[in-house]
CSV table of C-alpha atoms in Angstrom, one decimal:
chain,number,residue,atom,x,y,z
A,1,MET,CA,-128.2,-69.5,186.9
A,2,ALA,CA,-124.5,-68.9,187.9
A,3,GLU,CA,-123.3,-71.6,185.5
A,4,PHE,CA,-124.9,-69.7,182.6
A,5,GLY,CA,-123.0,-66.5,183.4
A,6,PHE,CA,-126.2,-64.4,183.7
A,7,ASN,CA,-126.5,-61.4,186.0
A,8,GLU,CA,-129.6,-60.7,188.0
A,9,HIS,CA,-131.3,-58.7,185.4
A,10,HIS,CA,-130.8,-61.2,182.6
A,11,GLN,CA,-131.8,-64.0,184.9
A,12,LYS,CA,-135.1,-62.3,185.4
A,13,GLU,CA,-135.6,-62.0,181.7
A,14,VAL,CA,-134.9,-65.7,181.2
A,15,VAL,CA,-137.5,-66.5,183.9
A,16,ASN,CA,-140.0,-64.3,182.2
A,17,TYR,CA,-139.5,-66.1,178.9
A,18,MET,CA,-139.7,-69.5,180.5
A,19,ARG,CA,-142.9,-68.4,182.2
A,20,PHE,CA,-144.3,-67.3,178.8
A,21,ALA,CA,-143.2,-70.6,177.2
A,22,ARG,CA,-144.7,-72.6,180.0
A,23,SER,CA,-148.1,-70.8,179.7
A,24,LYS,CA,-148.1,-71.5,176.0
A,25,MET,CA,-147.2,-75.1,176.7
A,26,VAL,CA,-150.0,-75.5,179.3
A,27,LEU,CA,-152.5,-73.9,176.9
A,28,ARG,CA,-151.6,-76.3,174.1
A,29,LEU,CA,-151.7,-79.3,176.4
A,30,LYS,CA,-155.2,-78.3,177.4
A,31,THR,CA,-156.2,-78.1,173.8
A,32,ILE,CA,-154.8,-81.6,173.2
A,33,ASP,CA,-156.7,-82.9,176.2
A,34,SER,CA,-159.9,-81.3,174.9
A,35,CYS,CA,-159.4,-83.3,171.7
A,36,PHE,CA,-159.4,-86.5,173.6
A,37,GLU,CA,-162.4,-85.5,175.7
A,38,GLU,CA,-164.3,-84.5,172.7
A,39,LEU,CA,-163.6,-87.9,171.1
A,40,LYS,CA,-164.8,-89.6,174.3
A,41,ASP,CA,-168.0,-87.6,174.5
A,42,SER,CA,-168.9,-87.7,170.8
A,43,ARG,CA,-167.8,-91.2,169.6
A,44,LEU,CA,-167.5,-93.5,172.6
A,45,VAL,CA,-171.2,-93.8,173.2
A,46,GLU,CA,-171.4,-97.5,172.4
A,47,GLU,CA,-170.1,-100.5,174.2
A,48,THR,CA,-168.6,-102.3,171.3
A,49,PHE,CA,-166.8,-101.0,168.1
A,50,THR,CA,-165.5,-102.7,165.1
A,51,VAL,CA,-161.8,-102.5,164.1
A,52,ASP,CA,-162.6,-100.1,161.3
A,53,GLU,CA,-164.5,-97.8,163.6
A,54,VAL,CA,-161.6,-97.8,166.1
A,55,LYS,CA,-159.1,-97.2,163.3
A,56,GLU,CA,-161.2,-94.3,162.0
A,57,MET,CA,-161.5,-92.7,165.4
A,58,LEU,CA,-157.7,-93.0,166.0
A,59,ASP,CA,-156.9,-91.6,162.6
A,60,GLY,CA,-159.1,-88.6,163.2
A,61,LEU,CA,-157.6,-88.0,166.6
A,62,GLN,CA,-154.1,-88.4,165.2
A,63,ALA,CA,-154.9,-85.7,162.6
A,64,VAL,CA,-156.2,-83.3,165.2
A,65,VAL,CA,-153.3,-83.8,167.6
A,66,ARG,CA,-150.8,-83.6,164.8
A,67,GLY,CA,-152.3,-80.3,163.7
A,68,GLU,CA,-152.2,-78.9,167.2
A,69,VAL,CA,-148.6,-80.0,167.8
A,70,GLU,CA,-147.4,-78.7,164.4
A,71,THR,CA,-149.1,-75.3,165.0
A,72,GLU,CA,-147.5,-75.0,168.4
A,73,LEU,CA,-144.0,-75.9,167.1
A,74,ILE,CA,-144.3,-73.4,164.3
A,75,ASN,CA,-145.6,-70.7,166.7
A,76,THR,CA,-142.7,-71.5,169.1
A,77,ALA,CA,-140.1,-71.0,166.2
A,78,HIS,CA,-141.7,-67.7,165.2
A,79,THR,CA,-141.8,-66.6,168.8
A,80,ASN,CA,-138.1,-67.3,169.2
A,81,VAL,CA,-137.4,-65.3,166.0
A,82,LEU,CA,-139.3,-62.3,167.5
A,83,LEU,CA,-137.2,-62.6,170.7
A,84,LEU,CA,-134.0,-62.6,168.7
A,85,ARG,CA,-135.3,-59.6,166.8
A,86,GLN,CA,-135.6,-57.6,170.0
A,87,LEU,CA,-132.1,-58.6,171.1
A,88,PHE,CA,-130.5,-57.8,167.8
A,89,SER,CA,-132.3,-54.5,167.5
A,90,GLN,CA,-130.9,-53.4,170.9
A,91,ALA,CA,-127.4,-54.6,169.9
A,92,GLU,CA,-127.5,-52.7,166.6
A,93,LYS,CA,-128.3,-49.4,168.4
A,94,PHE,CA,-124.9,-49.7,170.0
A,95,TYR,CA,-123.2,-51.0,166.8
A,96,LEU,CA,-122.8,-54.5,168.2
A,97,ARG,CA,-122.9,-57.7,166.2
A,98,LEU,CA,-124.2,-60.7,168.1
A,99,GLN,CA,-123.3,-64.3,167.1
A,100,SER,CA,-125.0,-67.6,168.0
A,101,ASP,CA,-123.8,-71.2,168.0
A,102,ILE,CA,-126.7,-73.3,166.7
A,103,SER,CA,-124.9,-76.5,167.8
A,104,GLU,CA,-125.2,-75.5,171.4
A,105,LEU,CA,-129.0,-75.7,171.2
A,106,GLU,CA,-128.7,-79.5,171.3
A,107,ASN,CA,-126.1,-79.6,174.0
A,108,ARG,CA,-127.6,-82.2,176.4
A,109,GLU,CA,-125.6,-81.0,179.4
A,110,LEU,CA,-126.9,-77.5,179.0
A,111,LEU,CA,-130.4,-78.7,178.4
A,112,GLU,CA,-130.3,-80.7,181.6
A,113,GLN,CA,-129.0,-77.6,183.5
A,114,VAL,CA,-132.0,-75.6,182.2
A,115,ALA,CA,-134.4,-78.3,183.2
A,116,GLU,CA,-132.8,-78.4,186.7
A,117,PHE,CA,-133.1,-74.7,187.0
A,118,GLU,CA,-136.7,-74.9,186.0
A,119,LYS,CA,-137.4,-77.5,188.7
A,120,THR,CA,-135.5,-75.8,191.5
A,121,ASP,CA,-135.3,-72.0,191.0
A,122,PHE,CA,-138.2,-71.3,188.6
A,123,LYS,CA,-140.9,-71.3,191.2
A,124,SER,CA,-139.2,-69.0,193.7
A,125,ALA,CA,-138.0,-66.7,190.9
A,126,ASN,CA,-141.5,-66.7,189.5
A,127,GLN,CA,-142.9,-65.4,192.7
A,128,LYS,CA,-140.2,-62.7,193.1
A,129,ASN,CA,-140.7,-61.4,189.6
A,130,GLN,CA,-144.5,-61.2,189.6
A,131,GLU,CA,-144.5,-57.5,190.6
A,132,THR,CA,-141.4,-56.5,188.7
A,133,SER,CA,-141.9,-58.3,185.4
A,134,LYS,CA,-141.6,-56.1,182.2
A,135,PRO,CA,-143.4,-56.7,179.0
A,136,LYS,CA,-140.5,-55.5,177.0
A,137,LEU,CA,-136.7,-55.8,177.2
A,138,ALA,CA,-135.1,-52.9,179.0
A,139,PRO,CA,-132.5,-51.0,177.0
A,140,LEU,CA,-128.9,-51.3,177.9
A,141,ASN,CA,-127.7,-48.8,180.5
A,142,GLU,CA,-125.4,-45.9,179.6
A,143,GLY,CA,-122.4,-47.1,181.6
A,144,GLY,CA,-119.7,-49.6,181.0
A,145,VAL,CA,-119.5,-51.0,177.5
A,146,SER,CA,-122.2,-48.7,176.1
A,147,GLU,CA,-120.3,-45.6,177.3
A,148,LEU,CA,-117.1,-46.8,175.6
A,149,LEU,CA,-119.0,-47.5,172.5
A,150,ASN,CA,-120.5,-44.0,172.5
A,151,LYS,CA,-117.1,-42.5,172.9
A,152,GLU,CA,-115.7,-44.6,170.1
A,153,ILE,CA,-118.6,-43.6,167.9
A,154,ALA,CA,-118.0,-39.9,168.7
A,155,ARG,CA,-114.3,-40.3,167.9
A,156,LEU,CA,-115.0,-42.0,164.6
A,157,GLN,CA,-117.5,-39.3,163.7
A,158,GLU,CA,-115.0,-36.6,164.4
A,159,GLU,CA,-112.4,-38.4,162.3
A,160,ASN,CA,-114.9,-38.7,159.6
A,161,ASP,CA,-115.7,-35.0,159.7
A,162,LYS,CA,-112.0,-34.2,159.5
A,163,LEU,CA,-111.5,-36.5,156.5
A,164,LYS,CA,-114.4,-34.9,154.8
A,165,THR,CA,-112.9,-31.5,155.3
A,166,ARG,CA,-109.6,-32.7,154.1
A,167,MET,CA,-111.2,-34.2,151.1
A,168,ARG,CA,-112.9,-30.9,150.2
A,169,THR,CA,-109.6,-29.1,150.5
A,170,LEU,CA,-107.8,-31.6,148.3
A,171,GLU,CA,-110.6,-31.3,145.7
A,172,SER,CA,-110.3,-27.6,145.7
A,173,GLN,CA,-106.6,-27.7,145.3
A,174,ALA,CA,-106.9,-30.3,142.5
A,175,MET,CA,-109.4,-28.0,140.7
A,176,SER,CA,-107.0,-25.1,141.0
A,177,ALA,CA,-104.1,-27.2,139.7
A,178,LEU,CA,-106.2,-28.3,136.7
A,179,ASP,CA,-107.1,-24.7,135.9
A,180,GLU,CA,-103.5,-23.6,136.1
A,181,ARG,CA,-102.5,-26.6,133.9
A,182,SER,CA,-105.1,-25.6,131.3
A,183,LYS,CA,-103.9,-22.0,131.3
A,184,ALA,CA,-100.3,-23.2,130.9
A,185,GLU,CA,-101.2,-25.5,128.0
A,186,ARG,CA,-103.1,-22.7,126.2
A,187,ALA,CA,-100.2,-20.4,126.6
A,188,LEU,CA,-97.7,-23.0,125.4
A,189,LYS,CA,-99.9,-23.7,122.3
A,190,ASP,CA,-100.0,-19.9,121.6
A,191,LEU,CA,-96.2,-19.7,122.0
A,192,GLN,CA,-95.6,-22.6,119.7
A,193,LYS,CA,-97.9,-21.0,117.1
A,194,LEU,CA,-96.1,-17.7,117.5
A,195,GLN,CA,-92.7,-19.4,116.9
A,196,GLY,CA,-94.1,-21.1,113.8
A,197,ASP,CA,-95.3,-17.7,112.5
A,198,GLN,CA,-92.0,-16.2,113.2
A,199,GLN,CA,-90.2,-18.9,111.3
A,200,GLU,CA,-92.5,-18.3,108.4
A,201,ILE,CA,-91.9,-14.6,108.5
A,202,SER,CA,-88.2,-15.2,108.5
A,203,SER,CA,-88.5,-17.3,105.4
A,204,LEU,CA,-90.5,-14.6,103.7
A,205,GLU,CA,-87.9,-12.0,104.7
A,206,ASP,CA,-85.2,-14.1,103.2
A,207,THR,CA,-87.3,-14.4,100.0
A,208,VAL,CA,-87.8,-10.6,99.9
A,209,ALA,CA,-84.1,-10.0,100.5
A,210,ALA,CA,-83.2,-12.3,97.6
A,211,LEU,CA,-85.7,-10.5,95.3
A,212,LYS,CA,-84.2,-7.2,96.4
A,213,GLY,CA,-80.7,-8.4,95.7
A,214,GLU,CA,-81.7,-9.5,92.2
A,215,TYR,CA,-83.4,-6.1,91.7
A,216,GLU,CA,-80.3,-4.2,92.8
A,217,ARG,CA,-78.1,-6.3,90.6
A,218,ALA,CA,-80.4,-5.5,87.7
A,219,LEU,CA,-80.2,-1.8,88.5
A,220,SER,CA,-76.4,-2.0,88.8
A,221,ALA,CA,-76.2,-3.7,85.4
A,222,ASN,CA,-78.4,-1.0,83.9
A,223,SER,CA,-76.2,1.7,85.5
A,224,ALA,CA,-73.1,0.2,84.1
A,225,SER,CA,-74.6,0.1,80.7
A,226,GLN,CA,-75.5,3.8,81.0
A,227,LYS,CA,-72.0,4.7,82.1
A,228,GLY,CA,-70.5,2.8,79.1
A,229,LEU,CA,-72.8,4.6,76.8
A,230,GLN,CA,-71.9,8.0,78.3
A,231,ASP,CA,-68.2,7.2,77.8
A,232,ASN,CA,-68.6,6.0,74.3
A,233,LEU,CA,-71.3,8.5,73.1
A,234,VAL,CA,-70.1,11.8,74.5
A,235,SER,CA,-70.8,13.5,71.3
A,236,ALA,CA,-74.3,12.1,71.1
A,237,LYS,CA,-75.9,14.0,74.0
A,238,HIS,CA,-79.3,14.1,72.4
A,239,ASP,CA,-79.2,10.4,71.7
A,240,LEU,CA,-78.0,9.9,75.2
A,241,LEU,CA,-80.8,11.9,76.7
A,242,ARG,CA,-83.3,10.0,74.6
A,243,VAL,CA,-81.7,6.7,75.7
A,244,GLN,CA,-81.7,7.9,79.4
A,245,GLU,CA,-85.3,8.8,79.1
A,246,GLN,CA,-86.1,5.5,77.5
A,247,LEU,CA,-84.2,3.7,80.2
A,248,SER,CA,-86.0,5.7,82.9
A,249,LEU,CA,-89.4,4.8,81.4
A,250,ALA,CA,-88.2,1.2,81.1
A,251,GLU,CA,-87.3,1.2,84.8
A,252,LYS,CA,-90.6,2.6,85.8
A,253,GLU,CA,-92.4,0.1,83.6
A,254,LEU,CA,-90.3,-2.7,85.1
A,255,ASP,CA,-91.0,-1.6,88.6
A,256,LYS,CA,-94.7,-1.3,87.8
A,257,LYS,CA,-94.8,-4.8,86.2
A,258,PHE,CA,-92.9,-6.2,89.2
A,259,GLN,CA,-95.5,-4.8,91.6
A,260,GLN,CA,-98.2,-6.3,89.5
A,261,THR,CA,-96.8,-9.8,89.5
A,262,ALA,CA,-98.7,-12.5,91.4
A,263,ALA,CA,-95.7,-13.4,93.6
A,264,TYR,CA,-95.3,-9.9,94.8
A,265,ARG,CA,-99.1,-9.6,95.6
A,266,ASN,CA,-99.2,-12.9,97.4
A,267,MET,CA,-96.1,-12.1,99.4
A,268,LYS,CA,-97.6,-8.7,100.4
A,269,GLU,CA,-100.9,-10.3,101.5
A,270,ILE,CA,-99.1,-13.0,103.5
A,271,LEU,CA,-96.9,-10.4,105.2
A,272,THR,CA,-100.1,-8.3,106.0
A,273,LYS,CA,-101.9,-11.3,107.5
A,274,LYS,CA,-98.9,-12.4,109.5
A,275,ASN,CA,-98.4,-8.9,110.9
A,276,GLU,CA,-102.1,-8.9,112.0
A,277,GLN,CA,-101.7,-12.3,113.6
A,278,ILE,CA,-98.6,-11.2,115.5
A,279,LYS,CA,-100.4,-8.2,116.8
A,280,ASP,CA,-103.3,-10.3,118.0
A,281,ILE,CA,-101.0,-12.9,119.7
A,282,ARG,CA,-99.1,-10.1,121.5
A,283,LYS,CA,-102.4,-8.7,122.8
A,284,ARG,CA,-103.4,-12.2,124.0
A,285,LEU,CA,-100.1,-12.7,125.7
A,286,GLN,CA,-100.4,-9.3,127.4
A,287,ARG,CA,-103.7,-10.5,129.0
A,288,TYR,CA,-101.9,-13.5,130.6
A,289,GLU,CA,-99.0,-11.5,132.0
A,290,PRO,CA,-100.8,-9.9,135.0
A,291,SER,CA,-102.2,-13.3,136.2
A,292,GLU,CA,-98.8,-14.8,136.2
């Protein structure tokens, strides 16, 4: 079998398969022969037969032989599939992918070589392998290609473990970065809110300053009037005292009315709320300072 490129072990396996195929072939031929013998013994008991009788016997024999041949061909195809299953199972254990060329199954030159091998070498090889034949295919040895495959598999597994470790590290870093980003976004929102509050407070302070200026101008105008009255009514001290008392009462009443106005109360409530919000924001910012 040198022209097929087989080593001694594989040559023995081929011989075993050919022996199996030949035994199945001999058994099926015996079955076909028995069909003819049965026809001879059961139907050919008379000396003369009509054409219809002969045709009937041949049709029956044809059906029986056809059934036997069809059964054998189907069984042979299924047997070949089981043989390929064994080969592919062994190859997959070592992560190999076998390929076949279906067109080579009808290569007449190769078929003639197989027939020649069967005629010349099969008998001698059959005798040598009677004691050493194995019912199952032996697994591939641990040397040569299989050893290289095992080393490659071990290397790939090691690289896979390293990649998994690297992936877990990157995932942890990504989660930490996301946490830091969330904290920074919250702090930025708080800062923007605080800046908005400060702008609103500044606007309220300006409003208060304007109101205070108006109030001071009103007081200055009242003082000027009092001074003019004092210069012009020196002799009327009593009237002046009465007028001063009236002015004092008017000032108190004016101050009281101003404090009771809706604008003053609203402004005071807004300032109170904003001061509380500023205190709360400062407390929250103090909690973030140690972590930074």
